[in-house]
GROMACS .gro file of C-alpha atoms in nm:
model
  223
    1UNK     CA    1   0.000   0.000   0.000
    2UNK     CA    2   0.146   0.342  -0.085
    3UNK     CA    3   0.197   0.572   0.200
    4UNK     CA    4  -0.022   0.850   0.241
    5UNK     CA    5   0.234   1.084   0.389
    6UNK     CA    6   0.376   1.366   0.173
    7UNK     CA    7   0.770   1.341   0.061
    8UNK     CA    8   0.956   1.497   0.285
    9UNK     CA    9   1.117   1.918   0.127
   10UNK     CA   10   1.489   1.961   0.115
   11UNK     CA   11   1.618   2.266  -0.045
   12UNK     CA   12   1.766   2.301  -0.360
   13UNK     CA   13   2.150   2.398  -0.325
   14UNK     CA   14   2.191   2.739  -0.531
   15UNK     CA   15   2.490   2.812  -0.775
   16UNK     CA   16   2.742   2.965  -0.491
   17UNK     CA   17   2.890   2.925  -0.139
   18UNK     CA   18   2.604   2.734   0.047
   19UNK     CA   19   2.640   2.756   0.443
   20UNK     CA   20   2.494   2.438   0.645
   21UNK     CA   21   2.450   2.473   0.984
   22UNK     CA   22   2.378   2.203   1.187
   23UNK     CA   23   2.394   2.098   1.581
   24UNK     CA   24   2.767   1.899   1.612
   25UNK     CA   25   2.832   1.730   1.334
   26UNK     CA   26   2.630   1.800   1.034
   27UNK     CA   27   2.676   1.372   0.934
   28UNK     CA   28   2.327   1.320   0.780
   29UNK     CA   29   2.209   1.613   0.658
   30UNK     CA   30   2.500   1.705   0.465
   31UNK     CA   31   2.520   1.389   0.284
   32UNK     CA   32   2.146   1.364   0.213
   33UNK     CA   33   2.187   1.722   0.062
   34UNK     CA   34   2.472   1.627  -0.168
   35UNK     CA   35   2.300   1.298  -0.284
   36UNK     CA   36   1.971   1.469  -0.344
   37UNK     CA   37   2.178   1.711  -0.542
   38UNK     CA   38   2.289   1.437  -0.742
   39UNK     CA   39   1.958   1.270  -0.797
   40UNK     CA   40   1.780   1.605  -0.903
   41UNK     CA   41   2.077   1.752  -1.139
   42UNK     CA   42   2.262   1.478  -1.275
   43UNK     CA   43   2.664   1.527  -1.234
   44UNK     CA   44   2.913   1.456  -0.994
   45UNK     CA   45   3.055   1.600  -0.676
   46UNK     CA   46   3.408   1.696  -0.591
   47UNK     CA   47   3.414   1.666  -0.183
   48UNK     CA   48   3.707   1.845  -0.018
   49UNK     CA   49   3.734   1.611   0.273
   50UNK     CA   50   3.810   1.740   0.658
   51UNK     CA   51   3.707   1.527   0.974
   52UNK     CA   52   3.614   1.212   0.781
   53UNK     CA   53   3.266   1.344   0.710
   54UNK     CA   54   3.264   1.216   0.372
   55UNK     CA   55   3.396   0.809   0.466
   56UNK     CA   56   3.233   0.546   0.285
   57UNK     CA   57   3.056   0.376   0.617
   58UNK     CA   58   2.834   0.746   0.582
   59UNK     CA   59   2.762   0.809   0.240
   60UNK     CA   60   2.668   0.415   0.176
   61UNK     CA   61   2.447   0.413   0.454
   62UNK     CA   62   2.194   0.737   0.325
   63UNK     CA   63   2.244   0.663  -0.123
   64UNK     CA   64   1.915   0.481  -0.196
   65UNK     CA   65   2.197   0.317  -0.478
   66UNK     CA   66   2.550   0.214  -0.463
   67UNK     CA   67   2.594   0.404  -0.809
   68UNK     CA   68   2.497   0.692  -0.643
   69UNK     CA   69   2.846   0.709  -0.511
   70UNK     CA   70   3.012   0.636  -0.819
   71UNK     CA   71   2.991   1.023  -0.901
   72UNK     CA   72   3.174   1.096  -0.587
   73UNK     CA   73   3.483   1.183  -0.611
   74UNK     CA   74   3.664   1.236  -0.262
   75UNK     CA   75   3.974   1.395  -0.168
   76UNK     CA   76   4.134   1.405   0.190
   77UNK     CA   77   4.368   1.615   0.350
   78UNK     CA   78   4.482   1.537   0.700
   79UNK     CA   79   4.706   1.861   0.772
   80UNK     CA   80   4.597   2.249   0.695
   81UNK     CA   81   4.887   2.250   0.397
   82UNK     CA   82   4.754   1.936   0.245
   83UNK     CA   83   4.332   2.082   0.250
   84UNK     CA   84   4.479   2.400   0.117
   85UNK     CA   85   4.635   2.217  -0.157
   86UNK     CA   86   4.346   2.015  -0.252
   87UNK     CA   87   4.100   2.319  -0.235
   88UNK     CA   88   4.379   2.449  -0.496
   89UNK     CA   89   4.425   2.112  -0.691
   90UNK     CA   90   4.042   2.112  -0.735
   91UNK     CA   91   4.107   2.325  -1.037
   92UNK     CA   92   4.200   2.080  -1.230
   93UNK     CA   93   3.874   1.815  -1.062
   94UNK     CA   94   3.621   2.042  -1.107
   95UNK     CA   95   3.480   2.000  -1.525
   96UNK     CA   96   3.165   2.055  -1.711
   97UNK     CA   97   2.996   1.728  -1.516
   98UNK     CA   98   3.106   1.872  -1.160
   99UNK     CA   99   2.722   1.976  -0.983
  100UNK     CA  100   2.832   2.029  -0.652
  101UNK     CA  101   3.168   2.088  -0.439
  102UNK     CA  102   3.170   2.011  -0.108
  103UNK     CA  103   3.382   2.091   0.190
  104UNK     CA  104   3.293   2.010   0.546
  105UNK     CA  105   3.433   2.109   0.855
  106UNK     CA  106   3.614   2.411   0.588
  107UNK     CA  107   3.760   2.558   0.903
  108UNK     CA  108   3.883   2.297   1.080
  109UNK     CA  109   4.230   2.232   0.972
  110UNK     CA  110   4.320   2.553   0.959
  111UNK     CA  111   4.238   2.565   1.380
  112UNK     CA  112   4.497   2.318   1.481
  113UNK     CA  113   4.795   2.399   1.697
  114UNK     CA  114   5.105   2.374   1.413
  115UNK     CA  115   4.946   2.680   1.238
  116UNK     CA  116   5.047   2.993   1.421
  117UNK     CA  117   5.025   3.397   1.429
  118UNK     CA  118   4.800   3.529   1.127
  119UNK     CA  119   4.893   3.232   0.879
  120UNK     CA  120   4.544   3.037   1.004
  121UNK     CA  121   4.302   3.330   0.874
  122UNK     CA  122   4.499   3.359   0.577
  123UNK     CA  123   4.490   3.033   0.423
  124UNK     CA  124   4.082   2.991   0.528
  125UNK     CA  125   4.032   3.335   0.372
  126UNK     CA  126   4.264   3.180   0.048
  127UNK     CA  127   4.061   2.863   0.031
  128UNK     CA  128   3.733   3.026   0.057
  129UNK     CA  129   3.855   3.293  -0.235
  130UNK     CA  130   3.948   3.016  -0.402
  131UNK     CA  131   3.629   2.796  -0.377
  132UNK     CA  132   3.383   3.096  -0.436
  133UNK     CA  133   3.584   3.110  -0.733
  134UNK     CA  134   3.481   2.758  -0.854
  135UNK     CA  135   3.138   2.838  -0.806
  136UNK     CA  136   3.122   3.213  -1.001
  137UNK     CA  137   3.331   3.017  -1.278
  138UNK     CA  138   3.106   2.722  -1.301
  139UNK     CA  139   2.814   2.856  -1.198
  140UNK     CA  140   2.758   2.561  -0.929
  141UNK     CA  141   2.706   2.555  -0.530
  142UNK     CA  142   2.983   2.505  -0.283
  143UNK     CA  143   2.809   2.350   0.020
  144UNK     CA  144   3.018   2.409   0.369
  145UNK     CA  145   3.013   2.344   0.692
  146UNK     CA  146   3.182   2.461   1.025
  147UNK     CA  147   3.342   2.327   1.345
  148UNK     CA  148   3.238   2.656   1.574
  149UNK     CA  149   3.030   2.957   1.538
  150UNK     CA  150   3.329   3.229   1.612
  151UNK     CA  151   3.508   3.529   1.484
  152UNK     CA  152   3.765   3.288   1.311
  153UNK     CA  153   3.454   3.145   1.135
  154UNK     CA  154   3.277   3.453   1.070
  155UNK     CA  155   3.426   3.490   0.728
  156UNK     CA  156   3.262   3.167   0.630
  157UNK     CA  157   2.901   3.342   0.674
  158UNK     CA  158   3.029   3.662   0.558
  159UNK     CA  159   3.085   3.462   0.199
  160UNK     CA  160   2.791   3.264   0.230
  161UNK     CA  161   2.515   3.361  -0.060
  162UNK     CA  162   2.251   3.162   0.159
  163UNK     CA  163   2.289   2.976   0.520
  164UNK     CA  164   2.111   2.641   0.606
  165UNK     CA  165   2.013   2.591   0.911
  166UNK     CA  166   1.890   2.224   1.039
  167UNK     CA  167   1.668   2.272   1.382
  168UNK     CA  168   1.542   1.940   1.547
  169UNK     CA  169   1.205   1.920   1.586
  170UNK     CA  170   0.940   1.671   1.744
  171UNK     CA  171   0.898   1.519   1.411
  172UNK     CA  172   1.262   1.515   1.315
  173UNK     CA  173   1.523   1.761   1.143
  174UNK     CA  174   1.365   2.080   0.943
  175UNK     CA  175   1.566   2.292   0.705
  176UNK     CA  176   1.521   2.638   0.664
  177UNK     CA  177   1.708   2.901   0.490
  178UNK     CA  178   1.619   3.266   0.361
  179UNK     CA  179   1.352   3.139   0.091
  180UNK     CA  180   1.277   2.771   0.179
  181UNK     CA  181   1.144   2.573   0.489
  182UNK     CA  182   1.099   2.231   0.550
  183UNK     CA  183   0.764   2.104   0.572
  184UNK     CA  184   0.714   1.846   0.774
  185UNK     CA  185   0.575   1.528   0.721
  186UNK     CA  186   0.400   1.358   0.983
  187UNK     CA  187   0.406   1.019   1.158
  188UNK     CA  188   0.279   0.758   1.379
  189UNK     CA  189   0.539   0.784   1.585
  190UNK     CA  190   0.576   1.083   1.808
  191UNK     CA  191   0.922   1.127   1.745
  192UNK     CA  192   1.170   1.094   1.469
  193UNK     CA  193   1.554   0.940   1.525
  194UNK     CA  194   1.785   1.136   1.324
  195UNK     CA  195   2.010   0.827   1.245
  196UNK     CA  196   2.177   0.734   0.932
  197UNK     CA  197   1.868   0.519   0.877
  198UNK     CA  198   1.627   0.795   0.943
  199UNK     CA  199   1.785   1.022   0.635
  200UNK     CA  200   1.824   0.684   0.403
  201UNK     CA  201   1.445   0.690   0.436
  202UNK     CA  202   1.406   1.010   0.319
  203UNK     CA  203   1.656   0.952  -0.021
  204UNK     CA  204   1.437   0.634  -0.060
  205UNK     CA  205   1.107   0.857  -0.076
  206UNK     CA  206   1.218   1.110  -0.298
  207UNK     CA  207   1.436   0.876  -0.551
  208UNK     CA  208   1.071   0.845  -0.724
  209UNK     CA  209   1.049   1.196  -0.801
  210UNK     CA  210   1.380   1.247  -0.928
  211UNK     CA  211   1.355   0.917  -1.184
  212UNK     CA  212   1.059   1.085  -1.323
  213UNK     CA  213   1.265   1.289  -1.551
  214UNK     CA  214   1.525   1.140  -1.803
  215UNK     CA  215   1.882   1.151  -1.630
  216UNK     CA  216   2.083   1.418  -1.781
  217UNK     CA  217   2.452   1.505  -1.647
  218UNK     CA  218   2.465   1.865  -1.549
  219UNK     CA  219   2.629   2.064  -1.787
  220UNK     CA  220   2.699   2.402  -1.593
  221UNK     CA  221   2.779   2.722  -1.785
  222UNK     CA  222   3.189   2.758  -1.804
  223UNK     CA  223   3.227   3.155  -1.893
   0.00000   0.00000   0.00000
């Protein structure tokens, strides 16, 4: 018997730097808004890793397919020289079938104790000119994340073109940002976990709706 219950909204991520803000780590949400990305536009993603947000264990648990993650493509730095390098090297990853970059935790190498004096803010405000970059040349979004809400931080929002914010709710997580908000679809069940399992549900309902249309790869705008 189909279900009765409306698919559950997520937003669509807009050509430049998208902000996600979400309680501790954003694992969940952030995946299921990549992977939704990927379902609705075609393409493939170029994730500039921090913080092992984008393992394998994660992203197979919440793709309603295992080709899904073939357009993946993941790079991952474990010092602040080597994410600085791949946010650079991502010149030559990024192409006309790149949809989405990604970078999580975009701060959080760049906090650690072997970068000193005014060299941290320098290299995050280098790889965020050099992402927002990407996205006015390709015309695609650049979805973020942060460790900590702070003034070393605060040029993350600053370049933001929209924030995302993910509030728990009695019914489970709701997005909202400037022009969208989750609606919120009900259940049985009084309360919603927000487990991996929990946002594989939600891919699972909206896969439908994205097959409807013919898979094209996106083919963003290079000017």
């Amino acid at each position: 018997m189909r279900s009765s219950h409306p698919v559950p909204e997520l937003p669509r991520l807009s050509p430049g730097i998208q902000l996600l803000e979400a309680p501790d780590r954003a694992i969940g949400p952030l995946q299921t808004l990549v992977l939704d990305a990927l379902m609705a536009d075609g393409g493939e993603a170029v994730w500039i890793d921090a913080h092992n947000h984008g393992t394998s264990v994660y992203l197979a648990e919440v793709a309603p397919s295992p080709r899904l993650l073939e357009r993946v493509h993941i790079a991952r730095g474990f010092t602040p020289y080597q994410h600085q390098s791949l946010v650079g090297d991502a010149v030559e990853a990024v192409t006309e079938a790149t949809s989405v970059i990604v970078a999580p935790a975009i701060d959080a190498h760049y906090r650690e104790a072997d970068v000193r004096g005014n060299e941290p803010s320098e290299m995050l405000l280098q790889s965020l000119s050099q992402l927002a970059g990407y996205a006015r040349e390709w015309k695609i979004p650049v979805l973020m994340t942060r460790v900590a809400t702070d003034g070393f931080s605060a040029p993350i929002e600053h370049a933001a073109r929209d924030t995302i914010e993910v509030e728990q709710t009695d019914f489970g997580p709701r997005f909202v940002g400037a022009d969208f908000e989750t609606l919120i679809y009900h259940s049985n069940a009084q309360t919603l976990q927000t487990t991996l399992t929990y946002w594989t549900r939600i891919l699972q309902a909206r896969q439908p709706l994205h097959e409807q249309a013919p898979y094209q790869a996106a083919s963003p705008t290079h000017s």
